[in-house]
Amino acid sequence: MATVFLAGGAGYIGSHTAVELLNAGYDVVVADNFSNSSPEAIKRVEKITGRMVKLYELDIKDNSKLAEVFRENSIDAVIHFAGLKAVGESVQKPIMYYRNNIDTTLALLETMKEFGVNNILFSSSATVYGEENKVPFTETMARGACSNPYGWTKSMMEQILEDAAKADKDLSVILLRYFNPIGAHESGMIGEDPLGIPNNLMPYVSQVAVGRRECLTIFGNDYPTPDGTCRRDYIHVVDLAKGHVKAIDYILANNCVEIFNLGTGTPYSVTEIVDTFEKVNGINVNHVYGPRREGDLAELYANADKALKILGWKAEKTLEDMCRDSWNWQKNNPDGYNGKKETLA
């Protein structure tokens, strides 16, 4: 079976994708610098699947160390997860974001070229649609203006990959535009474990529920939506991971440059998320409403028809599944992978 290299593969989406690839029969090699992840995640991937993962600790920007991985393994395809991803931090530290996210992409492309590896999937984001495009977003829309450096790095990396494929007809590229991944593996063994204060809604909700945080602030309840709170296209991380397997199947069989939205096509509001989490798990989530957060749009959701038509993929898990699995992970791992203790914030 083919071997897939996961750059940044010990993180939230990477670890779940590793499980699904292994279950589908692929061999998996992971490299990660553990700046926002844990090697424990890969140990648990091995327990879940009963299969081994070759794991390297390195910075993807380091061409020489990356070359060693490619030299030691016969790699058929690359999935590029190796990026910093906190919107607020990117505004505070733009140079760090541009340096890390773009350099990892260039290092991967250079090393792939050197070793004759011609297939790459890139974990992109719905943020590249910007504010100009109207929902639901379709892959034929032009990239828009991003509201933060994190978004711009995703947009720039898409452009770099498309330009590389245009110049090298042997290079196949699939850009996977994620919407809002939440949830965890149903085993409760792997899940989202952000360092410090979570930037995303679901881990914050879960940490309030488990007692690590005192209260959730919902930013804005005066948006032009049914309940006044922002609506997003939340997708179960296992559905998302299965989308990567379908994309690997496709890229190994087709010379291509393609873009796919990975979302459900159904938006849920922040209030709906909190209410559903409380209902399915029978637990209270202390929350208050605060002012709007700069840069938040009222609604973001996908048209995912292309992924269904070409890849044969669609999201199958419900919002209840997402909330139940998120809590199952958090209650079994109240302090994450490494039992990190933090002061409440």
Coordinates of C-alpha atoms in Angstrom, one line a residue:
M1 CA 0.0 0.0 0.0
A2 CA 1.1 3.6 -0.6
T3 CA 2.9 5.6 2.1
V4 CA 1.5 9.0 3.1
F5 CA 3.7 11.6 4.9
L6 CA 1.9 13.8 7.3
A7 CA 3.8 17.1 7.9
G8 CA 2.5 18.4 11.3
G9 CA 0.7 15.1 11.7
A10 CA 0.6 15.0 15.5
G11 CA -1.9 17.8 15.7
Y12 CA -5.7 17.7 16.0
I13 CA -6.6 17.1 12.4
G14 CA -3.4 15.3 11.5
S15 CA -3.8 12.6 14.3
H16 CA -7.4 11.9 13.3
T17 CA -6.4 11.7 9.6
A18 CA -3.6 9.3 10.6
V19 CA -6.2 7.0 12.1
E20 CA -8.4 7.0 9.0
L21 CA -5.5 6.5 6.6
L22 CA -4.2 3.5 8.7
N23 CA -7.7 2.0 8.9
A24 CA -7.9 2.4 5.1
G25 CA -4.7 0.4 4.7
Y26 CA -2.2 3.2 4.0
D27 CA 1.2 3.4 5.7
V28 CA 1.8 6.6 7.6
V29 CA 4.9 8.6 8.4
V30 CA 4.6 11.7 10.7
A31 CA 6.9 14.6 11.3
D32 CA 6.1 17.3 13.9
N33 CA 8.0 19.8 16.0
F34 CA 5.3 19.5 18.8
S35 CA 5.0 23.2 19.1
N36 CA 1.2 22.8 19.5
S37 CA 0.8 19.0 19.7
S38 CA 2.0 16.0 21.6
P39 CA 3.8 12.7 20.7
E40 CA 1.3 11.1 23.0
A41 CA -1.3 11.6 20.2
I42 CA 0.6 9.3 17.9
K43 CA 1.0 6.7 20.6
R44 CA -2.8 6.7 20.9
V45 CA -3.3 6.6 17.2
E46 CA -1.3 3.4 17.2
K47 CA -3.4 2.0 20.1
I48 CA -6.7 2.8 18.2
T49 CA -5.6 1.3 14.9
G50 CA -3.2 -1.5 16.1
R51 CA -0.7 -0.3 13.6
M52 CA 2.7 1.4 13.8
V53 CA 3.4 5.0 12.8
K54 CA 6.9 6.1 12.0
L55 CA 7.4 9.4 13.9
Y56 CA 10.0 12.1 13.5
E57 CA 10.5 15.1 15.7
L58 CA 11.7 17.9 13.4
D59 CA 10.8 21.3 12.1
I60 CA 9.4 21.0 8.6
K61 CA 11.2 24.2 7.6
D62 CA 14.5 22.4 8.0
N63 CA 15.3 21.1 4.5
S64 CA 18.2 18.9 5.5
K65 CA 16.3 17.0 8.2
L66 CA 13.2 16.8 6.0
A67 CA 15.4 15.2 3.3
E68 CA 16.5 12.5 5.8
V69 CA 12.8 11.5 6.2
F70 CA 12.3 11.3 2.5
R71 CA 15.5 9.4 2.1
E72 CA 14.5 6.8 4.7
N73 CA 11.0 6.3 3.4
S74 CA 9.4 5.6 0.1
I75 CA 6.8 8.4 0.2
D76 CA 3.9 8.5 -2.3
A77 CA 2.0 11.5 -1.1
V78 CA 2.3 14.4 1.3
I79 CA -0.4 16.0 3.5
H80 CA 0.7 19.5 4.7
F81 CA -0.7 20.2 8.1
A82 CA 2.3 22.0 9.4
G83 CA 1.1 25.5 10.1
L84 CA 0.5 28.0 12.9
K85 CA -3.3 28.6 13.1
A86 CA -4.3 31.1 15.8
V87 CA -6.0 34.1 14.1
G88 CA -5.4 36.5 17.1
E89 CA -1.8 35.4 17.5
S90 CA -1.2 36.0 13.7
V91 CA -2.3 39.6 14.2
Q92 CA 0.2 40.0 17.0
K93 CA 3.0 38.1 15.4
P94 CA 2.6 38.4 11.6
I95 CA 6.3 37.8 10.7
M96 CA 6.4 34.6 12.7
Y97 CA 3.3 33.4 10.8
Y98 CA 4.5 34.3 7.4
R99 CA 7.9 32.8 8.1
N100 CA 6.6 29.5 9.5
N101 CA 3.6 28.9 7.2
I102 CA 5.2 29.8 3.9
D103 CA 8.6 28.3 4.7
T104 CA 7.1 25.0 5.6
T105 CA 5.4 24.9 2.2
L106 CA 8.5 25.9 0.3
A107 CA 10.6 23.3 2.1
L108 CA 8.1 20.6 1.4
L109 CA 7.9 21.4 -2.3
E110 CA 11.7 21.6 -2.6
T111 CA 12.2 18.3 -0.9
M112 CA 9.4 16.6 -2.8
K113 CA 11.0 17.8 -6.1
E114 CA 14.4 16.4 -5.0
F115 CA 12.9 13.0 -4.2
G116 CA 10.4 12.7 -7.1
V117 CA 7.3 12.9 -4.9
N118 CA 4.5 14.4 -7.0
N119 CA 1.3 14.4 -4.8
I120 CA 0.5 17.0 -2.1
L121 CA -2.7 17.7 -0.2
F122 CA -2.8 21.1 1.6
S123 CA -4.9 21.8 4.6
S124 CA -6.4 25.2 3.7
S125 CA -9.3 27.1 5.1
A126 CA -12.6 28.7 4.3
T127 CA -11.0 31.9 5.4
V128 CA -9.5 32.3 1.9
Y129 CA -13.0 33.2 0.6
G130 CA -12.7 36.5 2.4
E131 CA -15.6 38.9 2.9
E132 CA -16.5 39.6 -0.7
N133 CA -18.0 36.2 -1.5
K134 CA -21.5 35.3 -0.6
V135 CA -22.4 32.1 1.2
P136 CA -22.6 29.3 0.6
F137 CA -19.0 29.3 -0.7
T138 CA -18.2 27.3 -3.8
E139 CA -14.8 26.3 -5.1
T140 CA -15.2 28.3 -8.3
M141 CA -15.2 31.6 -6.3
A142 CA -12.0 33.7 -6.5
R143 CA -10.0 34.0 -3.3
G144 CA -11.0 37.1 -1.4
A145 CA -9.2 39.6 0.9
C146 CA -8.3 38.0 4.2
S147 CA -8.8 39.9 7.4
N148 CA -5.7 38.6 9.2
P149 CA -2.2 37.3 8.6
Y150 CA -3.2 33.7 9.3
G151 CA -5.8 33.8 6.5
W152 CA -3.3 35.5 4.1
T153 CA -0.8 32.7 4.7
K154 CA -3.4 30.2 3.6
S155 CA -4.2 32.2 0.6
M156 CA -0.6 32.7 -0.3
M157 CA 0.2 29.0 0.2
E158 CA -2.7 28.0 -2.1
Q159 CA -1.2 30.4 -4.8
I160 CA 2.3 28.9 -4.3
L161 CA 1.0 25.4 -4.7
E162 CA -1.0 26.3 -7.8
D163 CA 2.0 28.1 -9.4
A164 CA 4.2 25.1 -8.6
A165 CA 1.8 22.7 -10.3
K166 CA 1.5 25.0 -13.3
A167 CA 5.2 25.0 -13.8
D168 CA 5.6 21.2 -13.2
K169 CA 3.0 19.1 -15.0
D170 CA 3.9 16.1 -12.9
L171 CA 2.9 17.8 -9.7
S172 CA -0.6 17.1 -8.4
V173 CA -2.1 19.4 -5.8
I174 CA -5.4 19.2 -3.9
L175 CA -6.4 22.2 -1.8
L176 CA -8.8 21.1 1.0
R177 CA -10.7 24.1 2.4
Y178 CA -11.8 23.2 5.9
F179 CA -14.8 24.9 7.6
N180 CA -15.0 24.5 11.4
P181 CA -13.7 21.1 12.6
I182 CA -15.0 20.0 16.0
G183 CA -15.5 16.7 17.8
A184 CA -13.1 13.9 18.6
H185 CA -12.5 10.3 17.9
E186 CA -15.4 8.2 19.4
S187 CA -12.9 6.3 21.5
G188 CA -12.2 9.5 23.5
M189 CA -8.4 8.8 23.1
I190 CA -7.6 11.6 20.7
G191 CA -9.1 15.1 20.4
E192 CA -8.4 18.8 20.3
D193 CA -5.8 19.8 22.9
P194 CA -4.9 23.5 22.4
L195 CA -2.1 25.1 24.3
G196 CA -3.2 27.8 26.6
I197 CA -6.6 29.5 26.2
P198 CA -8.5 27.9 23.3
N199 CA -9.0 30.0 20.1
N200 CA -11.9 27.9 18.9
L201 CA -15.4 27.5 20.3
M202 CA -15.7 23.8 21.0
P203 CA -12.6 23.3 23.1
Y204 CA -13.5 26.4 25.1
V205 CA -17.0 25.0 25.7
S206 CA -15.5 21.7 26.7
Q207 CA -13.0 23.3 29.1
V208 CA -15.8 25.3 30.8
A209 CA -17.8 22.1 31.1
V210 CA -14.9 20.2 32.7
G211 CA -14.0 23.1 35.0
R212 CA -10.8 24.3 33.4
R213 CA -12.4 27.7 32.4
E214 CA -14.9 29.6 34.4
C215 CA -17.1 31.0 31.7
L216 CA -17.6 31.2 28.0
T217 CA -18.1 34.6 26.4
I218 CA -20.2 34.5 23.2
F219 CA -19.0 37.4 21.1
G220 CA -22.1 39.3 19.9
N221 CA -25.8 38.4 19.9
D222 CA -27.0 41.1 17.5
Y223 CA -26.0 39.6 14.2
P224 CA -28.6 39.2 11.4
T225 CA -29.1 35.5 12.2
P226 CA -32.1 33.7 13.7
D227 CA -30.8 33.9 17.3
G228 CA -28.4 36.8 16.8
T229 CA -25.2 34.8 17.2
C230 CA -22.7 33.9 14.4
R231 CA -23.4 30.8 12.3
R232 CA -20.6 28.5 11.1
D233 CA -20.3 25.3 9.2
Y234 CA -19.2 22.9 11.9
I235 CA -17.9 19.5 10.7
H236 CA -16.9 16.5 12.8
V237 CA -13.1 16.0 12.6
V238 CA -13.6 12.3 11.8
D239 CA -15.7 13.2 8.7
L240 CA -13.0 15.7 7.8
A241 CA -10.3 13.0 8.2
K242 CA -12.2 10.7 6.0
G243 CA -12.3 13.4 3.4
H244 CA -8.5 13.3 3.4
V245 CA -8.5 9.6 2.7
K246 CA -10.8 10.1 -0.3
A247 CA -8.6 12.9 -1.5
I248 CA -5.5 10.7 -1.2
D249 CA -7.3 7.9 -3.1
Y250 CA -8.1 10.4 -5.8
I251 CA -4.7 12.1 -6.1
L252 CA -2.9 8.8 -6.4
A253 CA -5.1 7.8 -9.3
N254 CA -5.3 11.2 -11.1
N255 CA -2.8 13.9 -12.2
C256 CA -4.8 16.9 -11.0
V257 CA -5.0 20.4 -9.5
E258 CA -8.2 20.5 -7.5
I259 CA -9.9 22.5 -4.7
F260 CA -12.5 20.9 -2.4
N261 CA -14.6 22.4 0.4
L262 CA -14.9 20.0 3.4
G263 CA -17.9 21.1 5.2
T264 CA -21.5 20.0 5.9
G265 CA -23.3 22.8 4.1
T266 CA -25.4 23.4 7.2
P267 CA -24.6 26.3 9.5
Y268 CA -25.2 26.3 13.3
S269 CA -25.1 29.3 15.6
V270 CA -22.9 29.6 18.6
T271 CA -26.0 29.4 20.9
E272 CA -27.1 26.2 19.1
I273 CA -23.7 24.7 19.8
V274 CA -23.8 25.5 23.5
D275 CA -27.5 24.4 23.8
T276 CA -26.9 21.1 22.0
F277 CA -23.7 20.4 24.0
E278 CA -25.6 20.9 27.3
K279 CA -28.6 18.8 26.1
V280 CA -26.7 15.7 24.8
N281 CA -24.2 15.7 27.6
G282 CA -26.5 16.7 30.5
I283 CA -24.0 19.3 31.7
N284 CA -24.2 23.1 32.2
V285 CA -21.9 25.4 30.3
N286 CA -21.6 28.7 32.1
H287 CA -21.8 31.5 29.4
V288 CA -22.4 35.2 28.9
Y289 CA -22.9 37.4 25.9
G290 CA -20.3 40.0 25.1
P291 CA -19.6 42.6 22.4
R292 CA -18.9 41.5 18.8
R293 CA -15.3 40.4 18.0
E294 CA -13.6 42.3 15.3
G295 CA -13.4 40.4 12.0
D296 CA -16.2 38.0 12.7
L297 CA -18.7 37.5 9.9
A298 CA -22.4 36.7 10.6
E299 CA -22.4 33.5 8.5
L300 CA -19.8 31.2 6.9
Y301 CA -20.8 27.8 5.3
A302 CA -19.9 25.6 2.5
N303 CA -21.4 24.2 -0.7
A304 CA -19.8 20.7 -0.5
D305 CA -21.4 19.3 -3.7
K306 CA -18.0 19.0 -5.6
A307 CA -16.5 16.7 -2.9
L308 CA -19.5 14.4 -3.2
K309 CA -19.5 14.4 -7.0
I310 CA -15.8 13.9 -7.5
L311 CA -14.5 12.2 -4.3
G312 CA -17.7 10.4 -3.3
W313 CA -17.4 12.1 0.1
K314 CA -19.9 13.8 2.3
A315 CA -20.1 14.6 6.1
E316 CA -22.2 12.0 7.9
K317 CA -22.0 12.9 11.6
T318 CA -24.6 15.1 13.3
L319 CA -24.2 18.1 15.6
E320 CA -25.2 15.8 18.5
D321 CA -22.3 13.5 17.5
M322 CA -19.9 16.4 17.5
C323 CA -20.9 17.6 20.9
R324 CA -21.0 14.1 22.4
D325 CA -17.6 13.1 21.1
S326 CA -16.1 16.5 22.2
W327 CA -17.2 15.9 25.7
N328 CA -16.2 12.3 25.7
W329 CA -12.6 13.4 24.9
Q330 CA -12.5 16.2 27.4
K331 CA -14.0 14.3 30.4
N332 CA -11.5 11.4 29.8
N333 CA -8.6 13.9 29.3
P334 CA -9.5 16.9 31.5
D335 CA -6.0 18.3 31.2
G336 CA -5.3 17.1 27.6
Y337 CA -2.6 14.7 26.6
N338 CA 0.0 15.5 29.1
G339 CA -2.1 16.4 32.1
K340 CA -1.1 20.1 31.7
K341 CA -2.3 22.1 34.7
E342 CA -3.3 25.7 34.1
T343 CA -4.7 28.6 36.0
L344 CA -8.3 29.4 35.1
A345 CA -8.9 32.2 32.7

